[in-house]
Coordinates of C-alpha atoms in Angstrom, one line a residue:
M1 CA -3.8 22.7 22.8
P2 CA -1.7 21.0 20.3
R3 CA -2.4 21.9 17.0
P4 CA -5.9 19.9 15.8
I5 CA -4.2 17.7 12.7
L6 CA -4.8 14.6 13.8
A7 CA -4.6 11.0 11.3
I8 CA -6.8 8.3 12.5
I9 CA -6.2 4.5 11.0
H10 CA -9.5 2.4 11.1
L11 CA -9.2 -1.1 12.3
A12 CA -13.0 -2.2 10.9
A13 CA -12.2 -0.9 7.5
L14 CA -9.0 -2.4 6.6
Q15 CA -10.9 -5.7 8.1
H16 CA -13.4 -4.9 5.9
N17 CA -11.2 -4.1 3.0
L18 CA -9.4 -7.5 3.8
E19 CA -13.1 -9.5 3.1
R20 CA -13.0 -7.3 0.5
S21 CA -9.8 -9.1 -1.1
R22 CA -11.5 -12.7 0.8
L23 CA -14.8 -12.2 -1.6
A24 CA -12.6 -12.3 -4.9
A25 CA -11.0 -14.8 -4.0
P26 CA -12.3 -17.2 -2.1
E27 CA -10.6 -20.0 -2.9
A28 CA -7.4 -18.3 -2.0
K29 CA -4.7 -17.6 1.5
I30 CA -3.9 -13.7 1.4
W31 CA -0.7 -12.1 1.9
A32 CA -1.7 -9.1 3.5
V33 CA 1.0 -6.8 2.5
I34 CA 2.6 -4.2 5.2
K35 CA 5.8 -3.1 3.1
A36 CA 6.6 0.3 3.6
N37 CA 5.2 0.6 7.2
A38 CA 1.7 -0.9 6.9
Y39 CA 1.8 1.7 3.4
G40 CA 2.6 4.2 5.9
H41 CA -0.5 3.4 8.6
G42 CA 2.2 1.4 11.1
I43 CA 2.5 -1.5 11.1
E44 CA 1.7 -2.0 14.8
R45 CA -0.9 0.3 14.3
V46 CA -2.9 -2.0 11.8
F47 CA -2.1 -5.3 13.6
E48 CA -5.6 -6.2 14.4
G49 CA -7.2 -5.1 11.7
L50 CA -5.6 -7.6 9.3
R51 CA -4.4 -10.1 11.5
S52 CA -7.3 -12.3 10.3
A53 CA -5.0 -12.7 7.0
D54 CA -3.3 -16.1 5.8
G55 CA 0.3 -14.3 6.0
F56 CA 2.3 -10.9 6.2
A57 CA 4.3 -10.1 3.2
L58 CA 7.1 -6.9 3.6
L59 CA 10.0 -5.8 2.9
D60 CA 13.0 -6.1 4.8
L61 CA 13.8 -8.1 8.4
D62 CA 13.1 -5.0 11.0
E63 CA 9.7 -5.3 9.5
A64 CA 9.9 -9.7 9.9
Q65 CA 10.4 -8.8 13.6
R66 CA 8.3 -6.2 14.3
I67 CA 5.4 -8.4 13.1
R68 CA 6.8 -12.0 15.4
A69 CA 7.2 -9.6 17.9
L70 CA 3.6 -8.5 18.0
G71 CA 2.9 -12.2 18.1
W72 CA 2.6 -13.1 15.0
R73 CA 3.5 -17.0 14.6
G74 CA 2.0 -17.8 10.3
P75 CA 3.6 -17.2 7.6
V76 CA 5.8 -13.8 6.7
L77 CA 7.1 -13.5 3.7
L78 CA 10.2 -11.7 2.9
L79 CA 9.3 -10.1 -0.9
E80 CA 12.5 -8.5 -2.3
G81 CA 14.3 -12.0 -0.1
V82 CA 17.3 -11.7 1.4
F83 CA 19.9 -9.0 0.9
E84 CA 23.2 -10.8 2.1
P85 CA 24.2 -14.4 3.5
R86 CA 23.3 -13.9 7.3
D87 CA 20.3 -12.8 7.2
L88 CA 19.0 -16.3 6.4
E89 CA 20.3 -16.9 9.9
L90 CA 17.6 -14.5 11.1
C91 CA 15.5 -16.0 8.1
S92 CA 15.6 -19.8 9.9
R93 CA 15.4 -18.2 13.2
L94 CA 12.5 -16.2 12.7
E95 CA 10.8 -18.7 10.1
L96 CA 10.5 -16.7 7.9
W97 CA 9.9 -17.2 4.0
H98 CA 11.4 -15.6 1.0
T99 CA 11.9 -14.4 -2.6
V100 CA 14.5 -16.0 -4.3
H101 CA 14.4 -13.6 -8.0
C102 CA 18.2 -14.0 -8.8
D103 CA 21.6 -15.7 -9.1
E104 CA 23.0 -14.8 -6.2
Q105 CA 20.3 -15.3 -3.6
I106 CA 20.4 -19.4 -4.9
D107 CA 24.3 -18.5 -4.7
M108 CA 23.7 -17.5 -0.7
L109 CA 21.1 -20.3 0.3
A110 CA 24.1 -22.8 -1.4
A111 CA 26.4 -21.5 1.1
C112 CA 24.7 -21.9 3.6
K113 CA 24.6 -24.4 7.1
T114 CA 21.3 -24.3 8.2
Q115 CA 19.4 -27.0 9.9
Q116 CA 15.7 -25.6 9.0
G117 CA 14.8 -26.0 5.4
H118 CA 13.7 -22.3 4.0
H119 CA 10.7 -22.3 2.0
V120 CA 11.5 -20.1 -1.1
F121 CA 8.9 -18.4 -3.5
L122 CA 10.8 -18.6 -6.4
K123 CA 10.1 -15.3 -8.8
M124 CA 10.0 -15.0 -12.7
N125 CA 10.1 -11.9 -14.2
S126 CA 7.3 -12.0 -16.9
G127 CA 7.3 -8.8 -18.3
M128 CA 7.6 -6.4 -15.3
N129 CA 11.1 -6.6 -16.1
R130 CA 12.7 -5.9 -12.2
L131 CA 13.3 -8.6 -10.0
G132 CA 12.7 -12.5 -11.4
F133 CA 14.6 -15.3 -13.6
T134 CA 13.4 -14.7 -17.5
P135 CA 10.6 -17.5 -18.5
E136 CA 14.0 -20.0 -20.8
R137 CA 15.8 -19.3 -17.3
Y138 CA 13.0 -20.4 -14.4
R139 CA 13.2 -24.0 -14.5
S140 CA 16.8 -23.9 -14.7
A141 CA 16.8 -22.0 -11.4
W142 CA 13.8 -24.0 -9.7
A143 CA 16.0 -27.1 -10.9
R144 CA 19.1 -25.5 -8.9
L145 CA 16.7 -24.4 -5.9
N146 CA 15.2 -28.3 -5.4
A147 CA 18.7 -30.1 -5.2
L148 CA 20.0 -27.9 -2.3
P149 CA 19.3 -29.7 0.5
Q150 CA 18.3 -26.3 1.7
V151 CA 15.7 -25.9 0.6
D152 CA 12.4 -27.7 2.2
E153 CA 9.7 -25.7 -0.4
I154 CA 9.6 -23.7 -4.0
S155 CA 6.4 -21.6 -4.6
L156 CA 6.2 -19.5 -8.0
M157 CA 5.5 -16.0 -8.4
T158 CA 5.7 -13.6 -10.5
H159 CA 4.6 -10.0 -10.5
F160 CA 2.2 -7.9 -13.4
S161 CA 3.1 -4.7 -14.5
D162 CA -0.5 -4.4 -16.3
A163 CA -3.4 -5.8 -13.4
D164 CA -4.7 -2.1 -13.6
G165 CA -4.4 -0.9 -16.8
E166 CA -5.6 -2.1 -20.7
K167 CA -2.7 -3.4 -21.5
G168 CA -4.1 -6.2 -19.1
I169 CA -2.7 -9.6 -17.9
A170 CA -2.8 -11.9 -20.7
A171 CA 0.5 -11.7 -22.4
Q172 CA 2.1 -12.1 -18.8
M173 CA 0.2 -14.7 -17.9
A174 CA 0.2 -16.6 -20.5
C175 CA 4.1 -16.7 -20.6
F176 CA 3.6 -18.0 -16.5
A177 CA 1.6 -20.7 -17.3
Q178 CA 3.8 -21.8 -20.0
A179 CA 7.1 -21.3 -18.0
T180 CA 6.0 -23.3 -14.9
R181 CA 3.8 -25.9 -16.9
D182 CA 3.9 -29.1 -14.5
L183 CA 6.1 -28.0 -11.5
P184 CA 4.5 -28.1 -8.6
G185 CA 4.5 -26.1 -5.7
A186 CA 1.8 -23.2 -4.6
R187 CA 1.3 -19.8 -7.4
S188 CA 1.1 -16.2 -5.9
L189 CA -0.6 -13.9 -8.7
C190 CA -2.4 -11.2 -7.9
N191 CA -1.7 -7.8 -6.5
S192 CA -4.7 -6.1 -5.9
A193 CA -5.4 -4.4 -9.1
A194 CA -6.2 -8.6 -10.5
T195 CA -7.3 -9.4 -7.6
L196 CA -10.3 -7.4 -8.2
R197 CA -10.0 -7.0 -11.9
H198 CA -8.9 -10.0 -13.0
A199 CA -11.0 -13.6 -12.1
D200 CA -8.4 -15.4 -14.6
A201 CA -5.2 -14.4 -12.3
V202 CA -7.7 -15.0 -8.9
A203 CA -8.3 -18.6 -10.0
A204 CA -4.8 -19.4 -11.0
S205 CA -3.2 -17.8 -7.4
D206 CA -2.9 -19.6 -4.3
W207 CA -2.0 -16.8 -3.1
I208 CA -3.0 -13.1 -3.8
R209 CA -0.9 -10.2 -2.5
P210 CA -3.8 -7.4 -1.2
G211 CA -1.4 -4.3 -0.9
I212 CA -3.5 -1.1 -1.0
S213 CA -6.8 -1.6 -1.9
L214 CA -6.8 -2.9 2.2
Y215 CA -5.9 0.6 2.9
G216 CA -9.0 2.0 1.5
S217 CA -7.0 2.7 -2.0
A218 CA -8.9 2.2 -5.5
P219 CA -6.1 0.7 -7.5
D220 CA -7.3 1.3 -10.6
F221 CA -7.9 5.1 -9.7
P222 CA -9.9 7.1 -11.9
A223 CA -11.5 3.9 -13.8
H224 CA -12.8 3.4 -10.3
D225 CA -12.9 4.5 -7.3
V226 CA -13.0 3.9 -4.2
A227 CA -16.8 3.0 -4.0
A228 CA -17.3 1.0 -7.5
W229 CA -14.6 -1.6 -4.9
M230 CA -16.5 -1.1 -2.2
L231 CA -13.1 -0.1 0.0
Q232 CA -13.6 1.6 3.0
P233 CA -10.9 3.7 3.4
G234 CA -7.8 3.5 6.6
M235 CA -6.6 6.0 7.7
T236 CA -8.2 9.6 7.3
L237 CA -6.5 12.9 8.4
S238 CA -8.2 15.7 9.4
S239 CA -7.1 19.1 11.1
K240 CA -9.7 22.5 11.8
I241 CA -10.4 26.1 10.3
I242 CA -7.9 27.8 12.3
A243 CA -8.3 31.6 11.3
T244 CA -11.2 33.1 7.5
Q245 CA -10.1 35.9 5.2
A246 CA -12.6 38.1 3.4
I247 CA -10.8 39.1 0.0
S248 CA -12.2 41.0 -2.2
T249 CA -12.2 40.1 -6.7
G250 CA -8.9 39.9 -8.0
H251 CA -7.0 40.1 -4.3
S252 CA -4.5 37.0 -3.8
V253 CA -4.2 34.0 -1.9
G254 CA -0.8 32.3 -0.4
Y255 CA 2.6 32.4 -1.9
G256 CA 3.9 33.1 -5.0
S257 CA -0.2 34.3 -5.6
K258 CA -0.7 31.8 -7.5
F259 CA -4.7 32.4 -6.9
S260 CA -6.0 35.5 -7.7
A261 CA -9.9 35.2 -6.2
P262 CA -12.7 36.3 -9.3
H263 CA -15.0 37.3 -6.6
P264 CA -15.1 38.2 -3.4
M265 CA -14.3 35.1 -1.0
R266 CA -14.1 33.9 2.3
I267 CA -11.3 31.9 2.8
G268 CA -10.8 29.1 6.0
V269 CA -6.8 29.0 6.6
V270 CA -6.3 24.7 7.7
A271 CA -3.8 23.8 10.5
C272 CA -2.1 21.5 7.9
G273 CA 0.7 21.7 4.9
Y274 CA 3.5 20.1 3.1
A275 CA 5.6 19.3 6.6
D276 CA 2.9 17.2 7.8
G277 CA 2.4 14.6 4.6
Y278 CA -0.1 17.1 2.8
P279 CA 1.1 17.4 -1.1
R280 CA 3.2 20.5 -2.1
V281 CA 1.8 20.4 -6.0
A282 CA -2.3 19.8 -5.3
P283 CA -3.5 22.7 -7.1
T284 CA -5.8 24.8 -6.9
G285 CA -9.5 23.1 -7.1
T286 CA -7.8 20.0 -5.3
P287 CA -11.3 18.8 -3.2
V288 CA -11.6 19.6 0.6
L289 CA -14.3 18.5 3.1
V290 CA -15.4 21.2 5.5
A291 CA -18.0 19.8 7.8
G292 CA -18.3 16.9 5.6
I293 CA -19.3 19.4 2.9
R294 CA -17.6 19.0 -0.3
T295 CA -15.4 22.6 -1.2
Q296 CA -11.8 23.1 -2.8
L297 CA -8.3 23.9 -2.3
V298 CA -7.1 27.2 -3.5
G299 CA -3.3 28.8 -3.1
R300 CA -0.2 27.5 -2.9
V301 CA 0.0 24.7 -0.2
S302 CA 2.0 26.0 2.9
M303 CA 4.6 24.1 5.0
D304 CA 2.1 24.2 7.8
M305 CA -1.2 25.7 6.5
I306 CA -3.7 25.2 3.1
T307 CA -6.2 27.5 2.6
V308 CA -10.2 26.7 1.5
D309 CA -13.4 28.4 -0.3
L310 CA -15.1 29.1 2.5
T311 CA -17.6 31.2 0.2
T312 CA -20.9 29.2 -0.2
L313 CA -20.6 27.0 3.7
P314 CA -21.5 30.9 5.7
N315 CA -21.3 28.4 9.0
A316 CA -17.9 27.6 8.8
G317 CA -15.3 29.0 10.6
V318 CA -13.0 28.6 13.0
G319 CA -12.8 25.2 15.0
S320 CA -15.2 23.8 11.7
E321 CA -13.7 20.4 10.5
V322 CA -11.4 20.3 8.1
T323 CA -10.9 16.0 6.2
L324 CA -7.9 16.3 3.7
W325 CA -9.0 12.6 2.7
G326 CA -10.5 10.3 4.4
R327 CA -14.2 9.9 6.3
A328 CA -15.8 12.6 8.2
S329 CA -17.1 12.7 11.2
S330 CA -20.4 13.0 9.5
G331 CA -19.8 10.0 6.7
T332 CA -19.0 11.7 4.1
V333 CA -15.7 10.6 2.3
L334 CA -13.2 11.4 0.8
G335 CA -11.4 9.3 -1.0
I336 CA -7.2 9.2 -0.8
D337 CA -7.1 8.8 -5.1
E338 CA -9.1 12.2 -5.6
V339 CA -7.1 13.8 -3.4
A340 CA -4.0 12.4 -5.1
H341 CA -5.3 12.4 -8.6
A342 CA -5.5 16.3 -8.3
A343 CA -2.2 16.6 -7.1
G344 CA -0.8 14.3 -10.0
T345 CA 0.1 10.9 -7.6
L346 CA -1.1 7.8 -6.1
G347 CA -2.5 6.9 -3.3
Y348 CA -0.3 5.1 -2.4
E349 CA 3.0 8.1 -2.2
L350 CA 0.4 10.5 -0.2
M351 CA 0.0 7.6 2.9
C352 CA 3.6 6.4 2.6
A353 CA 4.5 10.3 3.5
L354 CA 2.3 11.4 6.6
A355 CA 4.7 13.0 8.7
Q356 CA 6.0 11.8 12.0
R357 CA 4.7 15.2 13.7
V358 CA 1.2 14.0 12.4
P359 CA -0.6 12.5 15.7
V360 CA -2.1 9.1 14.8
K361 CA -5.0 7.7 16.5
V362 CA -6.9 3.7 16.1
Q363 CA -9.6 3.9 15.7
A364 CA -11.9 0.0 16.3

């Protein structure tokens, strides 16, 4: 039989999470962000769960071709825009909307020959300091785009750096509002954190751009978990116990003998390791569900295996279900954010790191 590890993509949960964003922003249209192969879930796998979105936002032309190949005829937005002049031809052919964040992209548009006007999203650098025109240059960039016959419509956008934290978005909101005052065009402001946490930004948005929340991760964990935001896991990573060991006080577990038993223990060996995408840096104490009951990782994560504490789970043994993150068959949820937090990272990284060797099943 195949190795017992499995990732399950929950379409109903994706649809629920999308509707959670719509509930937070009932007057706005929704870009479902599917960059990074839908945050590791697979564009083709998540499509049915997210197709009630108003549009799909992604990064590159390959992803755009894939979503069009699935039959999507609605808006598609390239979040980083084009990278070279010939990309504009494919934008026209696939009817893609694209971000403009630098002078070079305006130059490309000015030089291109097209019979079809482009819909662009002009990006402002309101404080993130990655992409976009500074507030001082934003209006001149808009005027230059507006003068081009190649440009049919201009929408306005920015991205918040601190929507998930104490600093918040007030300064960036004020900056964007001042620089775009009286400019026509739809506004797109909100990522997942802004959508769930900042009603003022939602009110100013014609389009919101939820990403991580669609897949069942809380954008501001640990301040809030998925239950607080009424989100459901979009992915479950599960495996099984493949062996057990009884160890005495002082005996160690795993490479480097990093964990020594403080008392007699029963250890379960799980078919999952860093070659499957589980974080190698996850320490002893990282939460795991065995048969739907919470226990913990002990010892160092190996390439193909982890070890977990079964001392208080006398009925668990070889073949018992192990939930690394997501929803156990009992219904108990282990949020991916809890696992990521224990490993010193974010749920985003764990989703995107799911290894190709892990079989994936799509569940309605």
